XYZ file of C-alpha atoms in Angstrom:
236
model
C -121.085 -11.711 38.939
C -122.787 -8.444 37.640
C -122.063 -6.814 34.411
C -121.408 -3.386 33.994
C -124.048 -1.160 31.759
C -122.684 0.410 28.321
C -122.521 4.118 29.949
C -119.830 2.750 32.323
C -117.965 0.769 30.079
C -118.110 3.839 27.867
C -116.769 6.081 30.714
C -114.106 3.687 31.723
C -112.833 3.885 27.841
C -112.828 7.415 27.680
C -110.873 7.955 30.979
C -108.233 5.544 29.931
C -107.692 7.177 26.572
C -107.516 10.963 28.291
C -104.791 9.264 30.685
C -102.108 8.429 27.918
C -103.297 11.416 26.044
C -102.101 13.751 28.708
C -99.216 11.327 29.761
C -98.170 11.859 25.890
C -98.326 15.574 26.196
C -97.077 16.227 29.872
C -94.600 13.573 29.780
C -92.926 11.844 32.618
C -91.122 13.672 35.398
C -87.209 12.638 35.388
C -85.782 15.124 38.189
C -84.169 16.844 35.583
C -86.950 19.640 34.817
C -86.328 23.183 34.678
C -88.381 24.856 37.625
C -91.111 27.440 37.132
C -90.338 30.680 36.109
C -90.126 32.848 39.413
C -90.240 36.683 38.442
C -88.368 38.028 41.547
C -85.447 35.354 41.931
C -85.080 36.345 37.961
C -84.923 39.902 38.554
C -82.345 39.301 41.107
C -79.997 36.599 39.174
C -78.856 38.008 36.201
C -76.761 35.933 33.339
C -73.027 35.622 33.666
C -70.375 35.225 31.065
C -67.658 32.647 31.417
C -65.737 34.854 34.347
C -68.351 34.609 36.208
C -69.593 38.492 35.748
C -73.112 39.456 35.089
C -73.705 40.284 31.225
C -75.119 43.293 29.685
C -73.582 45.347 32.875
C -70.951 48.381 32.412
C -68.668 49.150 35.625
C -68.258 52.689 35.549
C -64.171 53.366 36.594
C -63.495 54.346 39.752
C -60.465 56.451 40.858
C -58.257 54.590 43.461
C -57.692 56.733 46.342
C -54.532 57.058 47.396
C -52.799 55.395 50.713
C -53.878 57.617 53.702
C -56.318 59.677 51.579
C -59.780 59.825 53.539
C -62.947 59.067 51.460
C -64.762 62.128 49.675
C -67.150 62.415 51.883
C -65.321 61.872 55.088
C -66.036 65.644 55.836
C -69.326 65.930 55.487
C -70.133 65.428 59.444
C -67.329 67.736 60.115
C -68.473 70.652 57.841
C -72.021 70.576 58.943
C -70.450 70.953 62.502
C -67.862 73.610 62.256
C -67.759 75.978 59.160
C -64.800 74.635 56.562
C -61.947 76.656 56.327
C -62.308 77.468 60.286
C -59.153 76.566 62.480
C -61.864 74.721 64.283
C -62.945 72.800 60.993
C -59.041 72.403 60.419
C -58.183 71.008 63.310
C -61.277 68.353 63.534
C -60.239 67.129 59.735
C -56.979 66.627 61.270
C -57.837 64.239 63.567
C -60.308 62.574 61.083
C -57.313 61.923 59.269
C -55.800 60.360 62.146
C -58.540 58.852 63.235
C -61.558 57.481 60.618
C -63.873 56.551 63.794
C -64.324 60.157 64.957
C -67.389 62.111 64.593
C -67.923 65.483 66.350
C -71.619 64.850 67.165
C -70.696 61.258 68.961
C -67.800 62.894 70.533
C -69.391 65.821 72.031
C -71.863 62.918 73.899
C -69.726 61.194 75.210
C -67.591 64.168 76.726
C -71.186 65.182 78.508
C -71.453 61.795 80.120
C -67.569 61.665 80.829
C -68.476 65.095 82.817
C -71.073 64.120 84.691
C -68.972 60.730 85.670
C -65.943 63.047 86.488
C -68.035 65.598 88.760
C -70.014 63.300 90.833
C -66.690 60.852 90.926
C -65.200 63.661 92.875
C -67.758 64.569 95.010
C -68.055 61.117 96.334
C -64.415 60.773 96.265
C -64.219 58.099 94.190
C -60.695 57.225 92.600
C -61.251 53.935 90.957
C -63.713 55.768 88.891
C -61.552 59.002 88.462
C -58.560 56.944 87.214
C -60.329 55.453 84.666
C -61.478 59.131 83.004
C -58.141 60.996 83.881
C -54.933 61.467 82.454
C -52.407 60.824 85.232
C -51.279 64.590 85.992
C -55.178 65.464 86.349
C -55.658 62.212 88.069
C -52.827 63.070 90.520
C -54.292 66.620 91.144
C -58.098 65.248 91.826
C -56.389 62.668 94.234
C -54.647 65.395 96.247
C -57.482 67.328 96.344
C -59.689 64.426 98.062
C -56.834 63.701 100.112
C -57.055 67.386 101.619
C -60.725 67.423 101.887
C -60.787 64.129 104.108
C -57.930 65.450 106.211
C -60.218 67.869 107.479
C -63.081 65.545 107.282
C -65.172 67.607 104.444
C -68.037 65.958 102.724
C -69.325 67.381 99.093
C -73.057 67.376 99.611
C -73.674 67.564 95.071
C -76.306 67.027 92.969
C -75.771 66.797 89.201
C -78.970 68.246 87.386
C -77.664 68.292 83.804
C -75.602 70.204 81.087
C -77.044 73.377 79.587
C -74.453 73.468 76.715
C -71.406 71.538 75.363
C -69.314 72.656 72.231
C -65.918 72.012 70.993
C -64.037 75.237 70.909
C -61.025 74.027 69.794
C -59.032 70.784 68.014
C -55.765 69.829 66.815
C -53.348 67.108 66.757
C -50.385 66.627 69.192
C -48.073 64.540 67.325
C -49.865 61.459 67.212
C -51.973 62.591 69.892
C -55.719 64.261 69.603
C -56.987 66.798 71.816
C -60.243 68.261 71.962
C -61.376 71.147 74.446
C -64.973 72.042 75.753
C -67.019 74.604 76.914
C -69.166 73.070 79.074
C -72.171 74.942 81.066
C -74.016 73.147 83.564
C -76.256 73.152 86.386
C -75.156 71.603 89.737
C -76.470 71.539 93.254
C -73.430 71.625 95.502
C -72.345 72.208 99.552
C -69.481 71.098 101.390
C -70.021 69.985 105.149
C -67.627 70.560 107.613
C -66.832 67.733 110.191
C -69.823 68.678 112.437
C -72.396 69.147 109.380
C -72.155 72.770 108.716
C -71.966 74.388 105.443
C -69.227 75.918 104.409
C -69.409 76.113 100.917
C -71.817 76.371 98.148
C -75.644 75.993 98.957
C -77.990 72.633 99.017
C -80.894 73.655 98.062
C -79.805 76.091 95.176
C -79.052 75.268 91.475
C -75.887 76.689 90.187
C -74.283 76.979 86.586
C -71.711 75.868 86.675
C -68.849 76.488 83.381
C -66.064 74.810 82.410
C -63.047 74.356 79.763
C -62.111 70.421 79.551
C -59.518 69.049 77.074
C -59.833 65.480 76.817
C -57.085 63.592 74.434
C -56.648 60.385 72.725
C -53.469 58.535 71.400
C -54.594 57.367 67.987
C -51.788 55.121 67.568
C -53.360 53.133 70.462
C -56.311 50.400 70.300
C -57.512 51.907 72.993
C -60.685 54.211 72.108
C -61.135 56.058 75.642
C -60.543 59.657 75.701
C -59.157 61.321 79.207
C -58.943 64.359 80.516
C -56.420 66.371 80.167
C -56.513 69.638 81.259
C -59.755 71.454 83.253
C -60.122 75.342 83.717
C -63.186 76.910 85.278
C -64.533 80.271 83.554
C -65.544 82.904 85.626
């Protein structure tokens, strides 16, 4: 059996005595310590008093608004589009009123893909489409106009190459009923064929502008969010 030297009996004393030194200091782990401080979940998680609200934090009052009574800033899309005090910017409040969800801007898009559905919809003669986007009088009067066409077997030759311009001339609400109308300028290619081919209206290989007054309305008493068209006039 070998004998350890002095130095390591010496060493092994000293490490033994720096153990419970530190264990004396540190002391043992239970479960129960506090974790380290972490600066960013303390900036976040602020004291609370017994109701369960932050300390050392003032609520500054706020006045209730009253039932029906659009938020402050409610108008601020609407005044940027049409100048306040406008029948225009009267008539757009008006159905912000009745309607929280509508925004001129958003509106105005969708009525220039709505027109581009409608147009090309009745150049192919395509009702399910047309039914969809229509109120029923228009509907009706789009249906009998197909109807016609086929019965002399005419074919709309049309190419849609895009809208120019779109704005809201005019807004009010019907009851509970919105309706917005449209001034719409666009550019179309468009011929009608006769049974053997001919042409006998417009030209196919000629870009026209093409401009239009839509009125599309919503009920916004319904859940339903699709606008139709209402009523179409074509400017000279």
């Amino acid at each position: 059996m070998e004998f350890f030297d002095l130095g390591t009996i010496f060493f092994l004393i000293a490490a033994v005595v720096i153990f419970f030194q530190l264990r004396n200091v540190l002391g043992r782990r239970t479960g129960n310590e506090r974790p380290p401080f972490d600066p960013y979940t303390a900036a976040r998680t602020k004291p609370q008093d017994a109701n369960g609200k932050p300390e050392n934090v003032v609520s500054l009052p706020q006045r209730k608004r009253a039932a029906g009574e659009p938020a402050e800033d409610a108008y601020v899309a609407i005044d940027a589009f049409a100048k306040p005090g406008t029948d225009l910017n009267k008539g757009l409040r008006a159905i912000k009123d009745a309607d929280p969800s509508f925004e001129p801007k958003g509106f105005v898009e969708g009525a220039k893909m709505a027109y581009e559905m409608i147009v090309m919809a009745y150049a192919d003669g395509d009702r399910k489409t047309l039914k969809n986007l229509l109120s029923r009088e228009v509907f009706d009067g789009f249906v009998a106009a197909i109807a016609d066409r086929e019965g002399r077997s005419e074919k709309i030759q049309s190419s849609f190459v895009g809208i120019d311009k779109a704005d809201i001339v005019s807004a009010e609400m019907k009851g509970g009923e919105a309706h917005v109308t449209l001034r719409i300028v666009s550019e179309l290619i468009s011929a009608t064929r006769d049974k053997a081919g001919e042409v006998i209206d417009g030209d196919p290989e000629t870009v026209a502008e093409v401009k239009d007054v839509w009125t599309f309305a919503r009920d916004t008493r319904s859940r339903d969010p699709n606008w139709k068209l209402v009523a179409t006039e074509e400017e000279d």
